[in-house]
Amino acid sequence: MKKDLLKLLDVSGEEIKLILDTADELKAEWKAGKKHDFPKDKTLVMIFAKNSTRTRVSFEVGMTHLGGHAIFLSNADSQLGRGEPIADTARVLSRYCDCIMIRTFDQEDVEELAKYSTVPVINGLTDFSHPCQILADIMTIREHKGKLEGLKACWIGDGNNVANSMIVGCLKCGMDVSVACPEGYRPDKQVLDFANSFTGAKFELTDDPKVAAKGADVIFTDVWTSMGQEGETEKRMKAFAGYLIDDSIMALANPGCMVQHCLPAHKGEEITEKVFEEHAQEIFDEAENRLHAQKALMYLLMKQNTGAVAK
Ligand code: CP
Ligand code: NVA
């Protein structure tokens, strides 16, 4: 695996499988009350320029489970918020810690941090992607369905950061992917170029949620207004009218179709309360699996990293 996990475009299908297999093992071990075989003195620094509940808590708890420690650094009250360059921040943090997780706006900032860091950098969400979320989602689908290859994964709603990662991750795991987004809210061009030239599974992009949902084994959605887009809320509510996941959409899917939502959800907007509650087990398994998938990622990346200056 590469030193960092910046986006799923950088990771192969085999590497995703390794992360998922490791996550399953760590999850089983932890549930059986066993301690993990991992050095006890590792430190993760978590940089947040946006809000978080799941990402912050699951990474911090994950480090506790691995016998290490996590430090929360908000953009606003660190020197990053006063303009200290990312390249310098990366070189400083690399002297102290064993891994860096960052949630911010520009994907380029995460790439810059990784370029100058000698320790692994993990993307905890940017405007472009949310790879940790999709690792957890794919883990959840495999737990519930017992397989990935040949399933049909469907995205309905905004072609946002989570959608970008979902398309790449699901295709690389051998799932067919269909996406329904209104024009103007489609996934990133880099992701569409990847999907359209991918030969291992089928990809379909439409503006009709009914077409996308047909024969689906798992339907994904997310909020229509992501963090940083609050000023566009009204415009977005109009653009996404008709993209609600309700009983009529679920009726078009395969029997036993799962629902995945990264959370937080705006029930009554992108998904009805009824569909959400009927699939709450899958959705909260998904939230739980953030912990296990990220533990696996930290475990694999920290174990393989030999470039750390301070060690
Ligand atoms: N799904 C997710 O990343 O949640 P948080 O924003 O709470 O971290
Ligand atoms: N698309 C959402 C995901 C939140 C976890 C956002 O970026 O705000």
CSV table of C-alpha atoms and ligand atoms in Angstrom, one decimal:
chain,number,residue,atom,x,y,z
A,1,MET,CA,0.0,0.0,0.0
A,2,LYS,CA,1.0,3.6,-0.5
A,3,LYS,CA,2.2,5.6,2.6
A,4,ASP,CA,-1.1,7.6,2.7
A,5,LEU,CA,-4.8,7.1,2.2
A,6,LEU,CA,-5.8,10.3,0.4
A,7,LYS,CA,-8.5,9.0,-2.1
A,8,LEU,CA,-9.7,5.6,-3.3
A,9,LEU,CA,-8.5,6.3,-6.8
A,10,ASP,CA,-5.0,5.7,-5.3
A,11,VAL,CA,-5.9,2.3,-3.8
A,12,SER,CA,-6.3,-1.0,-5.7
A,13,GLY,CA,-9.2,-3.5,-5.3
A,14,GLU,CA,-6.8,-5.9,-3.7
A,15,GLU,CA,-5.7,-3.2,-1.2
A,16,ILE,CA,-9.3,-2.4,-0.3
A,17,LYS,CA,-9.9,-6.2,0.3
A,18,LEU,CA,-6.8,-6.3,2.6
A,19,ILE,CA,-8.2,-3.3,4.6
A,20,LEU,CA,-11.6,-5.0,4.8
A,21,ASP,CA,-10.2,-8.4,5.8
A,22,THR,CA,-8.0,-6.7,8.5
A,23,ALA,CA,-11.1,-4.7,9.7
A,24,ASP,CA,-13.1,-7.9,10.0
A,25,GLU,CA,-10.3,-9.6,12.0
A,26,LEU,CA,-9.8,-6.5,14.3
A,27,LYS,CA,-13.6,-6.3,14.9
A,28,ALA,CA,-13.9,-10.0,15.8
A,29,GLU,CA,-10.9,-9.8,18.1
A,30,TRP,CA,-12.2,-6.7,19.9
A,31,LYS,CA,-15.7,-8.2,20.2
A,32,ALA,CA,-14.1,-11.4,21.7
A,33,GLY,CA,-12.4,-9.2,24.3
A,34,LYS,CA,-8.9,-9.6,23.0
A,35,LYS,CA,-6.3,-6.9,22.8
A,36,HIS,CA,-4.7,-6.1,19.5
A,37,ASP,CA,-1.1,-7.0,18.7
A,38,PHE,CA,0.1,-3.5,18.0
A,39,PRO,CA,2.9,-1.3,19.5
A,40,LYS,CA,1.5,0.6,22.5
A,41,ASP,CA,3.1,4.0,22.1
A,42,LYS,CA,1.6,5.4,18.8
A,43,THR,CA,0.1,8.8,18.4
A,44,LEU,CA,-2.4,10.1,15.9
A,45,VAL,CA,-3.0,13.8,15.3
A,46,MET,CA,-6.4,14.7,14.0
A,47,ILE,CA,-6.8,18.0,12.2
A,48,PHE,CA,-10.4,19.3,11.8
A,49,ALA,CA,-11.4,22.3,9.6
A,50,LYS,CA,-15.0,21.1,9.5
A,51,ASN,CA,-17.4,19.7,12.1
A,52,SER,CA,-17.5,16.0,13.0
A,53,THR,CA,-19.1,13.5,15.3
A,54,ARG,CA,-18.4,10.0,13.8
A,55,THR,CA,-14.9,10.7,12.3
A,56,ARG,CA,-13.5,12.3,15.4
A,57,VAL,CA,-14.9,9.8,17.9
A,58,SER,CA,-14.2,6.7,15.8
A,59,PHE,CA,-10.6,7.7,15.1
A,60,GLU,CA,-9.9,8.6,18.7
A,61,VAL,CA,-11.5,5.4,20.1
A,62,GLY,CA,-9.7,3.4,17.4
A,63,MET,CA,-6.3,4.7,18.7
A,64,THR,CA,-7.4,3.8,22.3
A,65,HIS,CA,-8.2,0.3,21.1
A,66,LEU,CA,-4.8,0.1,19.4
A,67,GLY,CA,-3.1,1.1,22.7
A,68,GLY,CA,-2.1,4.5,21.5
A,69,HIS,CA,-3.3,8.1,21.8
A,70,ALA,CA,-5.1,10.6,19.6
A,71,ILE,CA,-4.8,14.4,19.7
A,72,PHE,CA,-7.6,16.7,18.4
A,73,LEU,CA,-6.4,19.8,16.6
A,74,SER,CA,-8.9,22.2,15.3
A,75,ASN,CA,-7.9,24.3,12.3
A,76,ALA,CA,-9.3,27.4,14.0
A,77,ASP,CA,-7.3,27.3,17.3
A,78,SER,CA,-4.0,25.8,15.9
A,79,GLN,CA,-1.4,27.9,14.0
A,80,LEU,CA,-3.0,26.5,10.8
A,81,GLY,CA,-5.8,28.9,11.4
A,82,ARG,CA,-3.3,31.8,11.5
A,83,GLY,CA,-1.8,30.8,8.2
A,84,GLU,CA,1.2,28.5,9.1
A,85,PRO,CA,1.9,26.7,5.8
A,86,ILE,CA,0.7,23.1,5.5
A,87,ALA,CA,4.2,22.0,4.4
A,88,ASP,CA,5.7,23.3,7.7
A,89,THR,CA,2.8,21.8,9.7
A,90,ALA,CA,3.4,18.4,8.1
A,91,ARG,CA,7.1,18.5,8.9
A,92,VAL,CA,6.5,19.5,12.5
A,93,LEU,CA,3.8,16.9,13.2
A,94,SER,CA,5.9,14.2,11.5
A,95,ARG,CA,8.5,14.8,14.2
A,96,TYR,CA,6.0,14.1,17.0
A,97,CYS,CA,3.4,11.6,15.9
A,98,ASP,CA,3.0,8.4,13.9
A,99,CYS,CA,-0.1,9.2,11.8
A,100,ILE,CA,-2.1,12.3,10.8
A,101,MET,CA,-5.8,12.4,10.0
A,102,ILE,CA,-7.2,15.5,8.3
A,103,ARG,CA,-10.7,16.8,7.5
A,104,THR,CA,-10.7,19.9,5.4
A,105,PHE,CA,-12.0,21.6,2.3
A,106,ASP,CA,-9.5,21.2,-0.5
A,107,GLN,CA,-8.2,17.8,-1.6
A,108,GLU,CA,-5.0,19.6,-2.6
A,109,ASP,CA,-4.3,20.6,1.0
A,110,VAL,CA,-4.5,16.9,2.0
A,111,GLU,CA,-2.1,16.0,-0.9
A,112,GLU,CA,0.2,18.8,0.2
A,113,LEU,CA,0.2,17.6,3.8
A,114,ALA,CA,1.0,14.0,2.7
A,115,LYS,CA,3.8,15.3,0.4
A,116,TYR,CA,5.7,16.9,3.3
A,117,SER,CA,4.8,14.4,6.0
A,118,THR,CA,7.0,11.4,6.7
A,119,VAL,CA,4.2,9.6,8.6
A,120,PRO,CA,1.0,8.3,7.0
A,121,VAL,CA,-1.8,10.9,6.2
A,122,ILE,CA,-5.4,9.8,6.2
A,123,ASN,CA,-8.2,11.8,4.5
A,124,GLY,CA,-11.0,12.2,7.0
A,125,LEU,CA,-13.2,14.0,4.3
A,126,THR,CA,-12.6,16.8,1.8
A,127,ASP,CA,-14.9,18.4,-0.7
A,128,PHE,CA,-13.7,15.8,-3.2
A,129,SER,CA,-13.8,12.6,-1.3
A,130,HIS,CA,-14.5,10.6,1.9
A,131,PRO,CA,-12.6,7.4,1.5
A,132,CYS,CA,-12.9,6.2,5.1
A,133,GLN,CA,-16.6,6.4,4.9
A,134,ILE,CA,-16.8,4.2,1.9
A,135,LEU,CA,-14.4,1.6,3.3
A,136,ALA,CA,-16.8,1.3,6.2
A,137,ASP,CA,-19.8,1.1,3.9
A,138,ILE,CA,-18.3,-1.6,1.7
A,139,MET,CA,-17.4,-3.5,4.9
A,140,THR,CA,-21.0,-3.3,6.0
A,141,ILE,CA,-22.4,-4.4,2.6
A,142,ARG,CA,-20.0,-7.5,2.7
A,143,GLU,CA,-21.1,-8.3,6.2
A,144,HIS,CA,-24.8,-8.2,5.3
A,145,LYS,CA,-24.7,-9.7,1.8
A,146,GLY,CA,-21.7,-12.1,2.3
A,147,LYS,CA,-20.2,-10.9,-1.0
A,148,LEU,CA,-19.6,-7.8,-3.1
A,149,GLU,CA,-18.9,-8.9,-6.6
A,150,GLY,CA,-22.0,-8.8,-8.9
A,151,LEU,CA,-24.1,-6.7,-6.6
A,152,LYS,CA,-25.6,-3.5,-7.9
A,153,ALA,CA,-24.9,-0.3,-5.8
A,154,CYS,CA,-27.0,2.8,-6.5
A,155,TRP,CA,-26.4,6.4,-5.5
A,156,ILE,CA,-29.3,8.9,-5.5
A,157,GLY,CA,-28.8,12.6,-4.8
A,158,ASP,CA,-25.9,15.0,-4.8
A,159,GLY,CA,-22.8,13.8,-6.7
A,160,ASN,CA,-20.7,14.9,-3.7
A,161,ASN,CA,-17.5,13.8,-1.8
A,162,VAL,CA,-19.2,10.6,-0.5
A,163,ALA,CA,-20.6,9.8,-4.0
A,164,ASN,CA,-17.1,10.2,-5.6
A,165,SER,CA,-15.6,7.7,-3.1
A,166,MET,CA,-18.6,5.4,-3.4
A,167,ILE,CA,-18.3,5.2,-7.2
A,168,VAL,CA,-14.6,4.4,-7.1
A,169,GLY,CA,-14.7,2.0,-4.1
A,170,CYS,CA,-17.7,0.0,-5.3
A,171,LEU,CA,-16.4,-0.4,-8.9
A,172,LYS,CA,-13.0,-1.5,-7.6
A,173,CYS,CA,-14.7,-4.2,-5.5
A,174,GLY,CA,-16.6,-5.6,-8.5
A,175,MET,CA,-20.0,-4.0,-7.9
A,176,ASP,CA,-22.0,-2.5,-10.7
A,177,VAL,CA,-22.7,1.2,-10.0
A,178,SER,CA,-25.6,3.4,-11.1
A,179,VAL,CA,-25.8,7.0,-10.1
A,180,ALA,CA,-28.8,9.4,-10.3
A,181,CYS,CA,-28.0,13.1,-9.9
A,182,PRO,CA,-29.6,16.3,-11.4
A,183,GLU,CA,-27.5,18.0,-14.0
A,184,GLY,CA,-25.1,20.5,-12.4
A,185,TYR,CA,-24.7,18.2,-9.4
A,186,ARG,CA,-22.9,15.3,-11.0
A,187,PRO,CA,-19.8,13.6,-9.5
A,188,ASP,CA,-16.3,15.0,-10.2
A,189,LYS,CA,-15.0,14.7,-13.7
A,190,GLN,CA,-11.9,12.7,-12.6
A,191,VAL,CA,-14.2,10.1,-11.0
A,192,LEU,CA,-16.5,10.0,-14.0
A,193,ASP,CA,-13.5,9.5,-16.3
A,194,PHE,CA,-12.3,6.6,-14.1
A,195,ALA,CA,-15.8,5.1,-14.0
A,196,ASN,CA,-16.5,5.4,-17.7
A,197,SER,CA,-13.2,3.7,-18.6
A,198,PHE,CA,-13.4,1.0,-15.9
A,199,THR,CA,-13.8,-2.5,-17.4
A,200,GLY,CA,-14.3,-4.7,-14.2
A,201,ALA,CA,-17.9,-3.7,-13.6
A,202,LYS,CA,-20.7,-1.6,-15.1
A,203,PHE,CA,-21.3,2.1,-14.5
A,204,GLU,CA,-24.4,4.1,-15.4
A,205,LEU,CA,-25.1,7.8,-14.9
A,206,THR,CA,-28.7,9.1,-15.2
A,207,ASP,CA,-30.8,12.0,-13.9
A,208,ASP,CA,-33.7,9.6,-13.2
A,209,PRO,CA,-33.7,8.0,-9.7
A,210,LYS,CA,-36.1,5.3,-10.9
A,211,VAL,CA,-33.7,4.1,-13.6
A,212,ALA,CA,-30.8,4.1,-11.1
A,213,ALA,CA,-32.8,2.2,-8.4
A,214,LYS,CA,-34.0,-0.6,-10.7
A,215,GLY,CA,-32.5,-3.9,-9.5
A,216,ALA,CA,-30.3,-2.3,-6.8
A,217,ASP,CA,-28.9,-4.4,-3.9
A,218,VAL,CA,-27.9,-1.3,-2.0
A,219,ILE,CA,-29.0,2.3,-2.3
A,220,PHE,CA,-26.9,5.1,-0.9
A,221,THR,CA,-27.8,8.7,-0.3
A,222,ASP,CA,-26.4,11.7,1.6
A,223,VAL,CA,-27.6,15.3,2.5
A,224,TRP,CA,-28.2,17.6,-0.4
A,225,THR,CA,-26.2,20.4,1.2
A,226,SER,CA,-22.7,19.4,2.4
A,227,MET,CA,-20.6,21.3,4.9
A,228,GLY,CA,-19.4,24.6,3.3
A,229,GLN,CA,-22.4,24.8,0.9
A,230,GLU,CA,-24.9,26.2,3.4
A,231,GLY,CA,-25.4,29.4,1.3
A,232,GLU,CA,-26.8,27.2,-1.5
A,233,THR,CA,-29.4,25.4,0.6
A,234,GLU,CA,-32.5,26.9,-1.0
A,235,LYS,CA,-31.2,26.4,-4.6
A,236,ARG,CA,-30.2,22.8,-3.8
A,237,MET,CA,-33.6,22.0,-2.2
A,238,LYS,CA,-35.2,22.9,-5.6
A,239,ALA,CA,-32.6,21.0,-7.7
A,240,PHE,CA,-33.0,17.8,-5.7
A,241,ALA,CA,-36.8,17.7,-5.5
A,242,GLY,CA,-37.7,14.2,-6.8
A,243,TYR,CA,-34.5,12.6,-5.4
A,244,LEU,CA,-36.1,11.5,-2.2
A,245,ILE,CA,-35.5,7.8,-1.2
A,246,ASP,CA,-39.0,6.6,-0.3
A,247,ASP,CA,-41.1,3.4,-0.6
A,248,SER,CA,-41.7,3.9,-4.4
A,249,ILE,CA,-37.9,4.0,-5.0
A,250,MET,CA,-37.3,1.0,-2.7
A,251,ALA,CA,-40.0,-0.9,-4.5
A,252,LEU,CA,-37.9,-0.8,-7.7
A,253,ALA,CA,-34.8,-2.3,-6.0
A,254,ASN,CA,-34.1,-6.0,-5.5
A,255,PRO,CA,-35.8,-7.7,-2.5
A,256,GLY,CA,-33.6,-7.3,0.6
A,257,CYS,CA,-32.0,-4.1,-0.8
A,258,MET,CA,-29.9,-2.3,1.8
A,259,VAL,CA,-29.7,1.4,2.5
A,260,GLN,CA,-26.5,3.2,3.4
A,261,HIS,CA,-26.3,6.8,4.7
A,262,CYS,CA,-23.1,8.2,6.0
A,263,LEU,CA,-25.0,10.5,8.5
A,264,PRO,CA,-25.9,13.0,9.7
A,265,ALA,CA,-29.3,12.6,7.8
A,266,HIS,CA,-31.9,15.1,7.0
A,267,LYS,CA,-35.0,12.9,7.3
A,268,GLY,CA,-37.8,14.1,5.1
A,269,GLU,CA,-35.4,15.6,2.6
A,270,GLU,CA,-33.1,13.0,1.0
A,271,ILE,CA,-34.8,10.0,2.8
A,272,THR,CA,-38.1,9.4,4.4
A,273,GLU,CA,-38.2,8.7,8.1
A,274,LYS,CA,-39.9,5.4,7.3
A,275,VAL,CA,-37.2,4.1,5.0
A,276,PHE,CA,-34.5,5.3,7.3
A,277,GLU,CA,-36.0,3.5,10.3
A,278,GLU,CA,-36.6,0.3,8.3
A,279,HIS,CA,-32.9,0.3,7.5
A,280,ALA,CA,-31.6,1.7,10.8
A,281,GLN,CA,-29.8,-1.6,11.6
A,282,GLU,CA,-27.7,-1.3,8.4
A,283,ILE,CA,-27.2,2.4,8.8
A,284,PHE,CA,-25.9,2.2,12.3
A,285,ASP,CA,-23.8,-0.9,11.5
A,286,GLU,CA,-22.3,1.4,8.8
A,287,ALA,CA,-21.6,4.1,11.5
A,288,GLU,CA,-20.0,1.4,13.8
A,289,ASN,CA,-17.8,0.1,11.0
A,290,ARG,CA,-16.1,3.5,10.7
A,291,LEU,CA,-14.3,2.4,13.8
A,292,HIS,CA,-13.3,-1.0,12.6
A,293,ALA,CA,-12.3,0.0,9.1
A,294,GLN,CA,-10.2,3.0,10.3
A,295,LYS,CA,-8.5,0.8,12.9
A,296,ALA,CA,-7.5,-1.5,10.1
A,297,LEU,CA,-6.3,1.4,8.0
A,298,MET,CA,-4.2,2.9,10.9
A,299,TYR,CA,-2.9,-0.6,11.8
A,300,LEU,CA,-1.7,-1.3,8.2
A,301,LEU,CA,-0.4,2.2,7.4
A,302,MET,CA,1.5,2.6,10.7
A,303,LYS,CA,3.0,-0.9,10.6
A,304,GLN,CA,4.4,-0.5,7.1
A,305,ASN,CA,5.7,3.1,7.6
A,306,THR,CA,9.4,3.2,8.0
A,307,GLY,CA,10.0,6.8,6.9
A,308,ALA,CA,9.2,8.4,10.2
A,309,VAL,CA,11.9,10.8,11.3
A,310,ALA,CA,11.3,10.8,15.1
A,311,LYS,CA,11.3,6.9,15.5
B,1,CP,N1,-20.2,10.4,8.3
B,1,CP,C1,-19.3,11.2,8.9
B,1,CP,O1,-18.2,11.4,8.4
B,1,CP,O2,-19.8,11.8,10.0
B,1,CP,P1,-19.1,13.0,10.8
B,1,CP,O3,-19.3,14.2,10.0
B,1,CP,O4,-19.9,13.1,12.1
B,1,CP,O5,-17.7,12.7,11.1
B,2,NVA,N1,-21.4,15.2,2.2
B,2,NVA,C1,-21.4,15.5,3.6
B,2,NVA,C2,-20.8,14.3,4.4
B,2,NVA,C3,-20.8,14.5,5.8
B,2,NVA,C4,-20.2,13.3,6.6
B,2,NVA,C5,-20.5,16.7,3.8
B,2,NVA,O1,-19.5,16.8,3.2
B,2,NVA,O2,-20.9,17.6,4.6
